[in-house]
Amino acid sequence: MTHDRTGREIRLAARPHGAPGPQHFELVRTALPALTDGQVLVRNTWMSVDPYMRGRMDDAPSYLPPFQVGASLEGSAVGVVVESRAAGVPEGATVSHFLGWREYAVLDAATARVLDVSTVPAQVYLGPLGTTGLTAYVALSEIAPVRPGDTVFVSAAAGAVGSVAGQVARLLGAARVIGSAGGPQKAKRLVADFGYDAALDHRAGPIAAQLTEAAPEGIDVYLDNVGGDHLAAAIAAARPGARFALVGAVSGYNATAPVPGPANLFEAYWKEVSMRGMLVTSYLHRFPEWTERATAWLRDGALHTTETVADGLDQAPAALLGVLSGANTGKMLVRLDAPGEDA
Ligand code: NAP
């Protein structure tokens, strides 16, 4: 079967050196291929915008292959099946998949997950009920497990992972939860909305001094989203036997030269600090457990989340630049079926 449907997609126009800009992206209208057996055509409604996407713009080895210049970008998205040649994934189903950055996706049904949107909006599966929420949960329950009475520090605490992590730390028994974010508005929201006891503003002054003041007796757990000065501050504040989950290092994603490690790393030796990296894709088996707990927490109000929404595919590059520079609070999303978008 053939059709003349077209859709727009964002392609990598050129590789950035340092911070990316609009010139590194290209919005292109393209003809959609006809479906073959086992495939579905999905009209994407929301796409996720994540800091790791910056790494895929470089031609450098990583855990995911680089985006190719001239080819469309990829990433998590949700959408509605508008045509199906796959049993089990009917027209009208809402699915999540990995072909974001485009209005329509033709994909093998086996790579799509049918979502239950009867009680939560579809985009929640890109945030708290997606790998974002799972990352916070695995980091604090397995990688750097929170024990009752702990003092926990989370960086990029007003972001997608961080805004969930503070509340999860509390629900897992932490006695005191400290978060850092950029700017007074975000700092305020850490305490007002995301369950933090104390907020540090990394734009207001050195983070190490602020952490020492907020945790005079030190920290037991650190969820590192940022690296750099934040990791060094956490090492300085670590109590003996502290556990660190190395989740991300967003402060260095636009670096043009290798980023040096923390100058005080030696302190981790004599404090017997455990530092363990994690990739959420290695923990997808914990999705059912997280989904059950998070759904209950979202329902009873124990878990409060928020989103920053950009409207329209043409805004997706700006949304990625924004997530790297702190334009978001909570999960950064692009709504693709916004009014005014031509389908
Ligand atoms: P996010 O926190 O929503 O967005 C990134 C945030 O980083 C920005 O909002 C900004 O917030 C902050 N930031 C940027 N530059 C900074 C700097 N120089 N110093 C301090 N903060 C800075 O993104 P996310 O999706 O939740 O991801 C958070 C981290 O987790 C990222 O490092 C990401 O790569 C990582 N991650 C890892 C996994 C995994 O499997 N290991 C999975 C998901 C995410 P401020 O305005 O507060 O500075």
XYZ file of C-alpha atoms and ligand atoms in Angstrom:
391
model
C 0.000 0.000 0.000
C 1.315 3.448 -0.835
C 0.220 6.847 0.353
C 1.338 10.355 -0.283
C 1.585 11.397 3.331
C 4.485 13.627 4.251
C 5.804 14.750 7.596
C 8.448 17.055 8.946
C 11.549 15.902 10.793
C 14.608 17.502 12.370
C 17.963 16.497 10.931
C 21.491 17.126 12.124
C 22.809 19.818 9.774
C 26.353 19.995 11.162
C 28.285 18.869 14.213
C 28.800 21.543 16.881
C 32.126 22.353 18.461
C 31.159 23.416 21.963
C 27.642 24.690 22.544
C 25.232 23.856 19.715
C 23.093 26.502 18.011
C 20.143 26.620 15.609
C 22.547 26.260 12.678
C 23.265 22.668 13.670
C 19.671 21.588 12.992
C 17.553 21.446 9.860
C 13.752 21.118 9.586
C 12.845 19.081 6.518
C 9.579 17.812 5.045
C 9.912 14.299 3.734
C 7.706 11.636 2.139
C 6.790 8.779 4.441
C 7.490 5.234 3.300
C 4.596 2.821 2.848
C 4.120 0.361 5.665
C 5.302 -3.220 5.366
C 3.923 -6.133 7.381
C 4.547 -5.746 11.080
C 4.858 -1.954 10.901
C 2.777 0.919 12.220
C 2.522 4.582 11.310
C 2.498 6.773 14.413
C 1.521 10.433 14.618
C 3.845 11.663 17.322
C 2.181 13.839 19.925
C 5.043 14.452 22.405
C 8.810 14.040 22.310
C 11.336 13.948 25.095
C 14.268 16.373 25.165
C 17.267 15.020 27.065
C 20.784 16.276 27.808
C 22.377 13.033 26.510
C 21.228 13.997 22.991
C 24.025 16.580 22.954
C 26.587 13.752 23.134
C 25.080 12.054 20.097
C 25.699 15.222 18.045
C 29.457 14.560 18.359
C 31.287 11.967 16.316
C 32.710 10.356 19.422
C 32.438 6.923 20.999
C 29.678 6.621 23.554
C 27.047 4.148 24.698
C 24.843 5.171 21.763
C 25.975 5.732 18.168
C 26.415 9.331 17.010
C 23.652 11.030 15.025
C 24.630 11.252 11.373
C 24.920 14.594 9.575
C 21.996 14.821 7.132
C 19.953 12.181 8.959
C 17.067 12.772 11.349
C 17.652 12.806 15.082
C 16.119 10.187 17.377
C 14.814 9.997 20.895
C 11.899 8.937 23.051
C 8.431 9.955 21.908
C 4.809 9.032 22.330
C 2.109 9.132 19.710
C -1.056 7.630 18.286
C -1.112 4.812 15.741
C -2.853 6.100 12.611
C -2.213 3.101 10.383
C -1.322 -0.436 11.370
C -0.122 -3.582 9.665
C 0.696 -5.239 12.967
C -1.541 -7.466 15.027
C -1.680 -6.289 18.618
C -0.950 -2.619 17.892
C -4.214 -1.323 16.456
C -5.043 2.061 14.987
C -5.883 4.445 17.796
C -3.439 2.900 20.272
C -1.110 5.265 22.124
C 2.473 4.018 22.016
C 5.936 5.011 23.134
C 8.956 4.402 20.943
C 12.353 5.842 20.042
C 11.667 7.739 16.794
C 11.083 11.244 18.092
C 12.213 14.462 16.354
C 9.592 13.893 13.627
C 5.861 14.357 13.233
C 5.228 10.856 11.878
C 7.202 7.703 12.579
C 7.095 4.469 10.612
C 8.324 1.755 12.916
C 8.304 -1.957 13.571
C 5.496 -2.627 16.011
C 7.865 -4.752 18.092
C 9.784 -1.574 19.009
C 6.626 0.200 20.206
C 5.126 -0.136 23.681
C 1.371 0.232 23.971
C 0.551 2.638 26.812
C -2.356 2.755 29.216
C -3.526 6.366 29.026
C -6.791 5.791 30.852
C -5.544 7.403 34.073
C -2.474 9.479 33.144
C -1.690 11.728 30.162
C 0.533 10.114 27.539
C 3.493 12.443 28.123
C 3.863 11.209 31.716
C 5.466 8.123 30.136
C 8.310 10.377 28.976
C 8.785 11.833 32.459
C 8.012 10.298 35.838
C 6.682 7.022 34.403
C 9.475 6.836 31.827
C 13.228 6.340 32.048
C 13.483 9.762 33.721
C 11.643 8.577 36.820
C 13.239 5.156 36.683
C 16.684 6.790 36.692
C 15.951 8.616 39.950
C 14.518 5.475 41.531
C 17.309 3.107 40.531
C 19.966 5.642 41.528
C 18.557 5.997 45.035
C 17.373 2.444 45.649
C 20.224 0.447 44.122
C 23.220 2.459 42.943
C 23.531 4.706 46.010
C 20.817 3.257 48.245
C 19.161 5.655 50.669
C 18.922 4.387 54.232
C 16.580 5.730 56.897
C 17.995 8.875 58.459
C 20.368 9.704 55.590
C 21.267 13.163 54.388
C 20.946 13.146 50.586
C 22.258 15.680 48.063
C 20.944 15.892 44.477
C 22.299 18.199 41.752
C 20.243 19.589 38.843
C 17.510 19.080 41.412
C 14.835 21.117 39.611
C 15.302 19.131 36.393
C 13.509 16.039 35.169
C 15.486 13.432 37.137
C 16.272 15.737 40.052
C 12.708 16.902 40.717
C 11.644 13.271 41.096
C 14.796 12.258 42.999
C 14.306 14.577 45.975
C 10.851 13.183 46.625
C 11.971 9.591 46.082
C 14.827 10.094 48.556
C 12.318 11.261 51.156
C 9.948 8.367 50.410
C 12.855 5.941 50.821
C 13.536 7.279 54.305
C 15.998 10.161 53.997
C 15.961 12.515 56.955
C 17.266 15.550 55.067
C 17.302 16.195 51.320
C 19.360 19.004 49.784
C 19.133 20.062 46.147
C 21.031 22.455 43.929
C 19.632 24.359 40.978
C 20.341 27.477 38.946
C 18.627 30.663 40.071
C 16.360 31.804 42.897
C 13.086 30.747 41.262
C 14.209 27.157 40.839
C 15.696 27.123 44.328
C 12.340 28.209 45.702
C 10.538 25.438 43.857
C 12.902 22.784 45.216
C 11.492 23.389 48.679
C 7.937 24.426 47.747
C 7.180 21.716 45.182
C 9.807 18.987 45.042
C 10.228 17.894 48.649
C 13.673 19.349 49.366
C 14.554 20.626 52.838
C 17.244 22.993 51.609
C 18.036 24.537 48.233
C 21.402 25.681 46.918
C 21.637 28.107 43.991
C 24.754 27.298 42.004
C 24.520 30.630 40.195
C 24.666 32.543 43.494
C 28.118 31.404 44.622
C 30.462 28.445 45.039
C 28.485 25.271 45.582
C 30.972 23.740 48.047
C 30.502 26.496 50.634
C 26.714 26.348 50.260
C 26.704 22.571 50.712
C 28.875 22.765 53.833
C 26.442 25.260 55.299
C 23.372 23.196 54.403
C 24.889 19.912 55.620
C 27.335 20.797 58.420
C 27.540 17.137 59.431
C 28.050 15.939 55.879
C 26.109 13.883 53.340
C 25.482 10.146 53.081
C 24.216 9.946 49.498
C 24.849 12.045 46.399
C 22.971 11.730 43.105
C 25.272 13.434 40.604
C 23.606 14.892 37.514
C 26.200 17.612 36.991
C 29.832 16.551 37.647
C 32.494 19.283 37.891
C 32.212 21.615 40.868
C 29.196 19.730 42.232
C 31.017 16.398 42.365
C 33.983 18.014 44.078
C 31.654 19.692 46.594
C 29.955 16.367 47.328
C 33.306 14.633 47.905
C 34.307 17.401 50.303
C 30.998 17.020 52.184
C 30.930 13.201 52.155
C 30.690 11.361 55.416
C 32.752 8.199 55.801
C 31.096 5.435 53.766
C 28.999 7.814 51.646
C 27.455 6.435 48.443
C 27.466 8.383 45.154
C 25.341 7.553 42.087
C 27.100 8.942 39.001
C 24.113 9.598 36.758
C 25.243 12.465 34.526
C 27.759 15.269 34.144
C 25.818 17.946 32.293
C 28.272 20.712 33.253
C 30.741 19.191 30.787
C 28.524 18.204 27.851
C 29.556 21.200 25.725
C 33.235 20.983 26.675
C 35.693 21.157 23.806
C 38.549 19.500 25.722
C 38.629 16.638 28.241
C 37.118 17.715 31.557
C 39.500 17.152 34.486
C 38.299 15.009 37.370
C 37.690 16.489 40.815
C 40.909 17.784 42.358
C 39.893 16.349 45.748
C 39.226 12.806 44.526
C 41.791 11.481 47.020
C 39.347 12.351 49.819
C 37.083 9.605 48.480
C 39.769 7.049 49.341
C 40.092 7.751 53.023
C 36.381 8.453 53.449
C 35.716 5.095 51.771
C 33.176 6.695 49.431
C 31.509 4.332 46.951
C 31.026 5.896 43.516
C 29.038 3.910 41.021
C 27.919 4.858 37.541
C 24.628 3.800 36.040
C 22.887 3.623 32.694
C 19.150 3.390 33.068
C 18.905 1.074 30.080
C 20.598 -1.612 32.183
C 17.726 -1.438 34.704
C 14.645 -1.662 32.512
C 13.718 -4.862 34.374
C 12.837 -2.617 37.308
C 10.171 -0.747 35.324
C 7.212 -2.786 36.671
C 8.266 -2.130 40.272
C 8.843 1.576 39.625
C 5.615 1.944 37.636
C 3.600 0.425 40.470
C 5.190 2.603 43.155
C 5.249 5.799 41.087
C 1.661 5.404 39.921
C 0.511 5.101 43.526
C 2.654 8.063 44.601
C 1.383 10.204 41.720
C -2.203 9.235 42.528
C -1.993 10.031 46.237
C 0.019 13.203 45.722
C 3.243 11.956 47.346
C 5.041 12.547 44.041
C 4.592 15.944 42.429
C 6.043 16.544 38.985
C 6.089 19.320 36.436
C 6.920 19.870 32.775
C 8.376 22.602 30.610
C 6.644 22.420 27.243
C 7.766 23.794 23.888
C 5.098 23.834 21.190
C 5.791 22.500 17.739
C 8.537 20.473 16.111
C 10.271 23.643 14.920
C 10.883 24.505 18.598
C 12.638 21.203 19.364
C 16.210 22.461 18.707
C 15.634 25.433 21.027
C 14.268 23.033 23.629
C 17.462 20.963 23.475
C 19.634 24.071 23.776
C 17.385 25.077 26.668
C 17.692 21.832 28.606
C 21.471 22.149 28.417
C 21.408 25.702 29.758
C 18.704 25.332 32.412
C 15.618 26.718 30.642
C 13.509 23.875 32.032
C 11.920 23.068 35.353
C 10.933 19.416 35.517
C 10.783 17.411 32.307
C 11.561 19.209 29.038
C 9.040 18.157 26.396
C 7.972 19.191 22.917
C 4.261 18.968 22.120
C 3.989 17.952 18.488
C 0.246 18.147 17.983
C 0.048 21.745 19.104
C -2.646 23.982 17.601
C -1.272 25.566 14.449
C 1.003 22.655 13.572
C 0.154 21.419 10.101
C -0.152 17.657 9.986
P 17.456 18.089 33.428
O 18.050 18.005 34.793
O 15.997 18.265 33.308
O 18.147 19.235 32.590
C 19.505 19.490 32.726
C 19.733 20.550 33.810
O 21.113 20.612 34.100
C 19.375 21.978 33.403
O 17.994 22.214 33.581
C 20.259 22.803 34.319
O 19.532 23.155 35.479
C 21.368 21.843 34.722
N 22.689 22.323 34.329
C 23.141 22.600 33.094
N 24.424 23.044 33.145
C 24.771 23.039 34.459
C 25.957 23.391 35.162
N 27.065 23.834 34.512
N 25.957 23.262 36.513
C 24.866 22.843 37.181
N 23.711 22.487 36.558
C 23.674 22.595 35.221
O 17.901 16.811 32.616
P 17.573 15.295 32.971
O 17.025 14.661 31.770
O 16.853 15.239 34.250
O 19.035 14.711 33.178
C 19.786 15.069 34.335
C 21.152 14.379 34.251
O 20.959 12.981 34.287
C 21.900 14.673 32.964
O 23.278 14.722 33.260
C 21.593 13.454 32.107
O 22.573 13.233 31.133
C 21.562 12.385 33.173
N 20.771 11.177 32.877
C 21.414 9.999 32.954
C 20.736 8.821 32.791
C 21.488 7.527 32.928
O 20.981 6.488 32.530
N 22.683 7.569 33.498
C 19.371 8.836 32.495
C 18.708 10.082 32.425
C 19.427 11.260 32.622
P 19.894 24.441 36.370
O 19.138 25.579 35.814
O 19.415 24.019 37.707
O 21.363 24.655 36.296
